[in-house]
Every structure is written in C-alpha cells, then in structure tokens.
Amino acid sequence: MFVIGELINGMYPYIGKAIKEKDKATIQKYALSQIQAGADALDINCGPVSKDPLSDIQWLVEVIQEVTEKTLVLDSSKPQVIESGLKVTKNKVIINSTTADLEKLEKLVPLAKQYNAKLIGLTISAKGIPQNKDQRLELAAQIVATCADIGFTPEDLYLDPIVLPVNVAQAQMKDILESIHEFKIISDPSPKTIIGLSNVSQGSSVRNLINRTFLIMAALFGLDAAILDPLDKELMDAVITSDLILNKQIYCDRYLEAYRKK
Ligand code: THG
C-alpha cells in the first residue's frame, strides 16, 4: 500500500496557524514525523482559511522539500493552486485532484503530462457525489476515456471512489469498496486506486477502529494507495499486515519490524 500522510492540511488548526505565521519548524516537524512513521508521500493542502493559497502552497512545497525528497501530493480543488505548486516542486508529484468534469480534465490532464505528475481523479462531477456503484463507474470511465484521448497513461492515474462518512452513508459503504475493484478492470493497463481514509470516520466515535477496519477491507478490494494518518501506529501495523496477507511482502516472523518503513 502506498501511504500518503494527511496531516499537512490547513483544516487542522495547528497547521492553519503555522501557514499563517510562516512557521517553518512546525511544518517540517509534521513532514518528518509522518515519514518516520512510514509515509511514502505527503499530502499538502492549504486548507479552507488560506487567504493566498497560490503563494501558501509554494511556501509549503519549498519548506517541505528542504527536509525530504519524498513524493508531494498537491491537494486543492482549484487548478490554479495546483499549477502554482507544480512550478516549485522538484520532488515526484501527484496532482490531487481532478473531477470527472470535462473542463477540469482538459486543464489538469495536460498539466499532469507537462509536469510528469501522476493524477488523482475523483469520481464526482458538477452533478454531485455519486449515490451508487454504477454512477461511480460511469464517472471513472469518463476520466479514463479523457486521459486516453489526451495520451495520459492509466498507470499514472489514481481513481478515487470518494469515501463518505459511515455515519451518514452507511448503505453506500459496500458499493464504495466494490468500486475499488471494478475501477481496476476498466482498462488494460489498469488505473490505480486511492481513498481518503479518514473521511469514513468523520463525526463518528472510535474513529481509529473505523479507519483501520475500512482500510483492511479496501486492501482486499485491491486498493493501491491511501491518504491517512501515519502516526496512528495500529493503522500502520494493519497496512503492513494487509500487505503481508495479500502476498505483497514475503513472510517472516518479524515482518512488522522488517517492513516498517524507515
Ligand atoms: N480524496 C482525496 N483527497 C483528499 C480526500 C479524499 N484530501 C483531503 C481528505 N479527503 C483527506 N484528508 C483528511 C484529513 C483530515 C481528515 C479527513 C481527511 C479529518 N480531519 C479531522 C475532522 O474533520 O474531523 C480534523 C480534526 C482536527 O481538527 O483535528 O478527519 O477523500 N483524493
């Protein structure tokens, strides 16, 4: 499982404050602690309160690149903010994200090509969040088709079924999980799949257990990557153990130690 740390997000008050005060040390601390805990990449989101996201995202990218060469995941619904971040990114980069709307695809797919970036495609459109598996698949197929038209390989595309909180969309959880499997058989070569894991437990109690259980289930449906809290040690242990059981790592008795990333 490709693990993307979710903690550098302005929605967290301490990150929002650090962005506002240009507090480099706090941002670098959260970058390094997530990597130490096993993150392969870092999601970077200025959050809803940023007054100047075009410049804030550049500051975040530059500050984080001073301390790590890991992949950066530029997270914004605004293509101008993504483009601004891309201009200063030297590390490998993933664009997070486009929707299935043609207007966004026609802007972001060429941008991904130009910057040699991977791209996350959310199965959402101007009509809103899909309510079932068929609607998710239809949007996924639209994204894959547009990428093919523009010459962007599905291997560089991550499809995201949009995980909803279990306390508001309980009846959809199974559809969301099954979508992950069906996305993989839309094209050959397959697109990759990704989720924002913590969405599932928003507003619930016992969040860690809900996150961990959903992650394990999604792993079986073929999930390739997840945006999650890598400082949740039991979650990271479940990620490693899922990889073991799905034969992505060779068994040994001390597999947790062996596969905990440095
Ligand atoms: N898909 C993709 N990108 C995404 C998401 C997704 N990026 C953003 C988000 N979803 C993933 N990141 C988070 C980060 C934090 C939380 C959820 C998802 C979270 N935050 C606490 C909350 O809202 O309750 C904040 C609590 C606090 O302030 O401490 O749960 O789905 N492609």
PDB file of N, CA and C in Angstrom, residues 139-185:
ATOM      1  N   LEU A 139     -18.503   7.664 -14.020  1.00  0.00           N
ATOM      2  CA  LEU A 139     -17.582   8.797 -13.911  1.00  0.00           C
ATOM      3  C   LEU A 139     -16.131   8.339 -14.074  1.00  0.00           C
ATOM      4  N   ALA A 140     -15.809   7.179 -13.514  1.00  0.00           N
ATOM      5  CA  ALA A 140     -14.451   6.642 -13.645  1.00  0.00           C
ATOM      6  C   ALA A 140     -14.134   6.409 -15.128  1.00  0.00           C
ATOM      7  N   ALA A 141     -15.102   5.852 -15.853  1.00  0.00           N
ATOM      8  CA  ALA A 141     -14.891   5.576 -17.282  1.00  0.00           C
ATOM      9  C   ALA A 141     -14.691   6.875 -18.060  1.00  0.00           C
ATOM     10  N   GLN A 142     -15.422   7.919 -17.673  1.00  0.00           N
ATOM     11  CA  GLN A 142     -15.246   9.227 -18.331  1.00  0.00           C
ATOM     12  C   GLN A 142     -13.827   9.758 -18.113  1.00  0.00           C
ATOM     13  N   ILE A 143     -13.335   9.605 -16.896  1.00  0.00           N
ATOM     14  CA  ILE A 143     -11.981  10.099 -16.588  1.00  0.00           C
ATOM     15  C   ILE A 143     -10.953   9.310 -17.395  1.00  0.00           C
ATOM     16  N   VAL A 144     -11.090   7.989 -17.397  1.00  0.00           N
ATOM     17  CA  VAL A 144     -10.135   7.135 -18.126  1.00  0.00           C
ATOM     18  C   VAL A 144     -10.172   7.457 -19.624  1.00  0.00           C
ATOM     19  N   ALA A 145     -11.375   7.680 -20.168  1.00  0.00           N
ATOM     20  CA  ALA A 145     -11.514   7.958 -21.605  1.00  0.00           C
ATOM     21  C   ALA A 145     -10.848   9.284 -21.971  1.00  0.00           C
ATOM     22  N   THR A 146     -11.053  10.299 -21.147  1.00  0.00           N
ATOM     23  CA  THR A 146     -10.439  11.596 -21.440  1.00  0.00           C
ATOM     24  C   THR A 146      -8.915  11.501 -21.342  1.00  0.00           C
ATOM     25  N   CYS A 147      -8.422  10.764 -20.346  1.00  0.00           N
ATOM     26  CA  CYS A 147      -6.970  10.572 -20.237  1.00  0.00           C
ATOM     27  C   CYS A 147      -6.439   9.904 -21.499  1.00  0.00           C
ATOM     28  N   ALA A 148      -7.166   8.880 -21.999  1.00  0.00           N
ATOM     29  CA  ALA A 148      -6.733   8.177 -23.216  1.00  0.00           C
ATOM     30  C   ALA A 148      -6.690   9.148 -24.394  1.00  0.00           C
ATOM     31  N   ASP A 149      -7.713  10.005 -24.517  1.00  0.00           N
ATOM     32  CA  ASP A 149      -7.754  10.986 -25.613  1.00  0.00           C
ATOM     33  C   ASP A 149      -6.532  11.903 -25.588  1.00  0.00           C
ATOM     34  N   ILE A 150      -6.107  12.260 -24.368  1.00  0.00           N
ATOM     35  CA  ILE A 150      -5.013  13.225 -24.244  1.00  0.00           C
ATOM     36  C   ILE A 150      -3.651  12.508 -24.216  1.00  0.00           C
ATOM     37  N   GLY A 151      -3.685  11.178 -24.178  1.00  0.00           N
ATOM     38  CA  GLY A 151      -2.427  10.424 -24.175  1.00  0.00           C
ATOM     39  C   GLY A 151      -1.778  10.337 -22.806  1.00  0.00           C
ATOM     40  N   PHE A 152      -2.618  10.248 -21.766  1.00  0.00           N
ATOM     41  CA  PHE A 152      -2.108  10.111 -20.396  1.00  0.00           C
ATOM     42  C   PHE A 152      -2.380   8.672 -19.954  1.00  0.00           C
ATOM     43  N   THR A 153      -1.314   7.937 -19.609  1.00  0.00           N
ATOM     44  CA  THR A 153      -1.493   6.505 -19.349  1.00  0.00           C
ATOM     45  C   THR A 153      -2.268   6.237 -18.045  1.00  0.00           C
ATOM     46  N   PRO A 154      -3.184   5.252 -18.070  1.00  0.00           N
ATOM     47  CA  PRO A 154      -3.950   4.926 -16.866  1.00  0.00           C
ATOM     48  C   PRO A 154      -3.073   4.490 -15.692  1.00  0.00           C
ATOM     49  N   GLU A 155      -1.848   4.026 -15.994  1.00  0.00           N
ATOM     50  CA  GLU A 155      -0.956   3.625 -14.895  1.00  0.00           C
ATOM     51  C   GLU A 155      -0.541   4.812 -14.022  1.00  0.00           C
ATOM     52  N   ASP A 156      -0.648   6.022 -14.578  1.00  0.00           N
ATOM     53  CA  ASP A 156      -0.311   7.222 -13.795  1.00  0.00           C
ATOM     54  C   ASP A 156      -1.555   7.878 -13.189  1.00  0.00           C
ATOM     55  N   LEU A 157      -2.692   7.202 -13.352  1.00  0.00           N
ATOM     56  CA  LEU A 157      -3.961   7.744 -12.863  1.00  0.00           C
ATOM     57  C   LEU A 157      -4.412   6.976 -11.619  1.00  0.00           C
ATOM     58  N   TYR A 158      -4.770   7.700 -10.572  1.00  0.00           N
ATOM     59  CA  TYR A 158      -5.366   7.101  -9.373  1.00  0.00           C
ATOM     60  C   TYR A 158      -6.847   7.468  -9.334  1.00  0.00           C
ATOM     61  N   LEU A 159      -7.720   6.467  -9.373  1.00  0.00           N
ATOM     62  CA  LEU A 159      -9.160   6.755  -9.272  1.00  0.00           C
ATOM     63  C   LEU A 159      -9.603   6.671  -7.811  1.00  0.00           C
ATOM     64  N   ASP A 160     -10.427   7.633  -7.415  1.00  0.00           N
ATOM     65  CA  ASP A 160     -10.875   7.751  -6.017  1.00  0.00           C
ATOM     66  C   ASP A 160     -12.396   7.677  -5.985  1.00  0.00           C
ATOM     67  N   PRO A 161     -12.965   6.652  -5.338  1.00  0.00           N
ATOM     68  CA  PRO A 161     -14.425   6.492  -5.324  1.00  0.00           C
ATOM     69  C   PRO A 161     -15.140   7.498  -4.414  1.00  0.00           C
ATOM     70  N   ILE A 162     -14.390   8.294  -3.669  1.00  0.00           N
ATOM     71  CA  ILE A 162     -14.879   9.243  -2.672  1.00  0.00           C
ATOM     72  C   ILE A 162     -15.513   8.480  -1.509  1.00  0.00           C
ATOM     73  N   VAL A 163     -14.748   8.373  -0.475  1.00  0.00           N
ATOM     74  CA  VAL A 163     -15.226   7.710   0.740  1.00  0.00           C
ATOM     75  C   VAL A 163     -16.089   8.685   1.529  1.00  0.00           C
ATOM     76  N   LEU A 164     -17.274   8.245   1.883  1.00  0.00           N
ATOM     77  CA  LEU A 164     -18.204   9.075   2.660  1.00  0.00           C
ATOM     78  C   LEU A 164     -18.212   8.601   4.114  1.00  0.00           C
ATOM     79  N   PRO A 165     -18.596   9.487   5.039  1.00  0.00           N
ATOM     80  CA  PRO A 165     -18.641   9.059   6.449  1.00  0.00           C
ATOM     81  C   PRO A 165     -19.680   7.955   6.662  1.00  0.00           C
ATOM     82  N   VAL A 166     -19.283   6.946   7.402  1.00  0.00           N
ATOM     83  CA  VAL A 166     -20.185   5.806   7.626  1.00  0.00           C
ATOM     84  C   VAL A 166     -21.433   6.238   8.413  1.00  0.00           C
ATOM     85  N   ASN A 167     -21.313   7.319   9.186  1.00  0.00           N
ATOM     86  CA  ASN A 167     -22.485   7.722   9.970  1.00  0.00           C
ATOM     87  C   ASN A 167     -23.549   8.452   9.141  1.00  0.00           C
ATOM     88  N   VAL A 168     -23.215   8.829   7.911  1.00  0.00           N
ATOM     89  CA  VAL A 168     -24.246   9.438   7.046  1.00  0.00           C
ATOM     90  C   VAL A 168     -24.543   8.599   5.803  1.00  0.00           C
ATOM     91  N   ALA A 169     -23.653   7.690   5.437  1.00  0.00           N
ATOM     92  CA  ALA A 169     -23.834   6.959   4.167  1.00  0.00           C
ATOM     93  C   ALA A 169     -23.563   5.468   4.346  1.00  0.00           C
ATOM     94  N   GLN A 170     -24.103   4.935   5.436  1.00  0.00           N
ATOM     95  CA  GLN A 170     -23.828   3.536   5.783  1.00  0.00           C
ATOM     96  C   GLN A 170     -24.188   2.586   4.640  1.00  0.00           C
ATOM     97  N   ALA A 171     -25.310   2.870   3.966  1.00  0.00           N
ATOM     98  CA  ALA A 171     -25.795   1.963   2.915  1.00  0.00           C
ATOM     99  C   ALA A 171     -24.885   1.956   1.685  1.00  0.00           C
ATOM    100  N   GLN A 172     -23.964   2.938   1.608  1.00  0.00           N
ATOM    101  CA  GLN A 172     -23.095   3.025   0.415  1.00  0.00           C
ATOM    102  C   GLN A 172     -21.716   2.399   0.601  1.00  0.00           C
ATOM    103  N   MET A 173     -21.410   2.009   1.834  1.00  0.00           N
ATOM    104  CA  MET A 173     -20.026   1.564   2.112  1.00  0.00           C
ATOM    105  C   MET A 173     -19.614   0.393   1.220  1.00  0.00           C
ATOM    106  N   LYS A 174     -20.508  -0.577   1.063  1.00  0.00           N
ATOM    107  CA  LYS A 174     -20.165  -1.766   0.285  1.00  0.00           C
ATOM    108  C   LYS A 174     -19.970  -1.400  -1.192  1.00  0.00           C
ATOM    109  N   ASP A 175     -20.794  -0.492  -1.700  1.00  0.00           N
ATOM    110  CA  ASP A 175     -20.643  -0.025  -3.079  1.00  0.00           C
ATOM    111  C   ASP A 175     -19.290   0.665  -3.273  1.00  0.00           C
ATOM    112  N   ILE A 176     -18.895   1.457  -2.288  1.00  0.00           N
ATOM    113  CA  ILE A 176     -17.615   2.172  -2.390  1.00  0.00           C
ATOM    114  C   ILE A 176     -16.468   1.161  -2.457  1.00  0.00           C
ATOM    115  N   LEU A 177     -16.537   0.142  -1.596  1.00  0.00           N
ATOM    116  CA  LEU A 177     -15.481  -0.881  -1.593  1.00  0.00           C
ATOM    117  C   LEU A 177     -15.461  -1.646  -2.914  1.00  0.00           C
ATOM    118  N   GLU A 178     -16.623  -2.034  -3.404  1.00  0.00           N
ATOM    119  CA  GLU A 178     -16.675  -2.800  -4.661  1.00  0.00           C
ATOM    120  C   GLU A 178     -16.213  -1.951  -5.849  1.00  0.00           C
ATOM    121  N   SER A 179     -16.450  -0.638  -5.782  1.00  0.00           N
ATOM    122  CA  SER A 179     -15.991   0.250  -6.860  1.00  0.00           C
ATOM    123  C   SER A 179     -14.477   0.147  -7.026  1.00  0.00           C
ATOM    124  N   ILE A 180     -13.769   0.023  -5.899  1.00  0.00           N
ATOM    125  CA  ILE A 180     -12.304  -0.039  -5.958  1.00  0.00           C
ATOM    126  C   ILE A 180     -11.879  -1.194  -6.861  1.00  0.00           C
ATOM    127  N   HIS A 181     -12.518  -2.341  -6.694  1.00  0.00           N
ATOM    128  CA  HIS A 181     -12.188  -3.493  -7.545  1.00  0.00           C
ATOM    129  C   HIS A 181     -12.578  -3.228  -8.996  1.00  0.00           C
ATOM    130  N   GLU A 182     -13.751  -2.663  -9.194  1.00  0.00           N
ATOM    131  CA  GLU A 182     -14.227  -2.502 -10.576  1.00  0.00           C
ATOM    132  C   GLU A 182     -13.442  -1.433 -11.341  1.00  0.00           C
ATOM    133  N   PHE A 183     -12.937  -0.421 -10.632  1.00  0.00           N
ATOM    134  CA  PHE A 183     -12.091   0.581 -11.293  1.00  0.00           C
ATOM    135  C   PHE A 183     -10.881  -0.097 -11.951  1.00  0.00           C
ATOM    136  N   LYS A 184     -10.367  -1.139 -11.279  1.00  0.00           N
ATOM    137  CA  LYS A 184      -9.136  -1.779 -11.764  1.00  0.00           C
ATOM    138  C   LYS A 184      -9.354  -2.522 -13.078  1.00  0.00           C
ATOM    139  N   ILE A 185     -10.629  -2.858 -13.385  1.00  0.00           N
ATOM    140  CA  ILE A 185     -10.866  -3.621 -14.618  1.00  0.00           C
ATOM    141  C   ILE A 185     -11.498  -2.774 -15.719  1.00  0.00           C
TER     142      ILE A 185
END
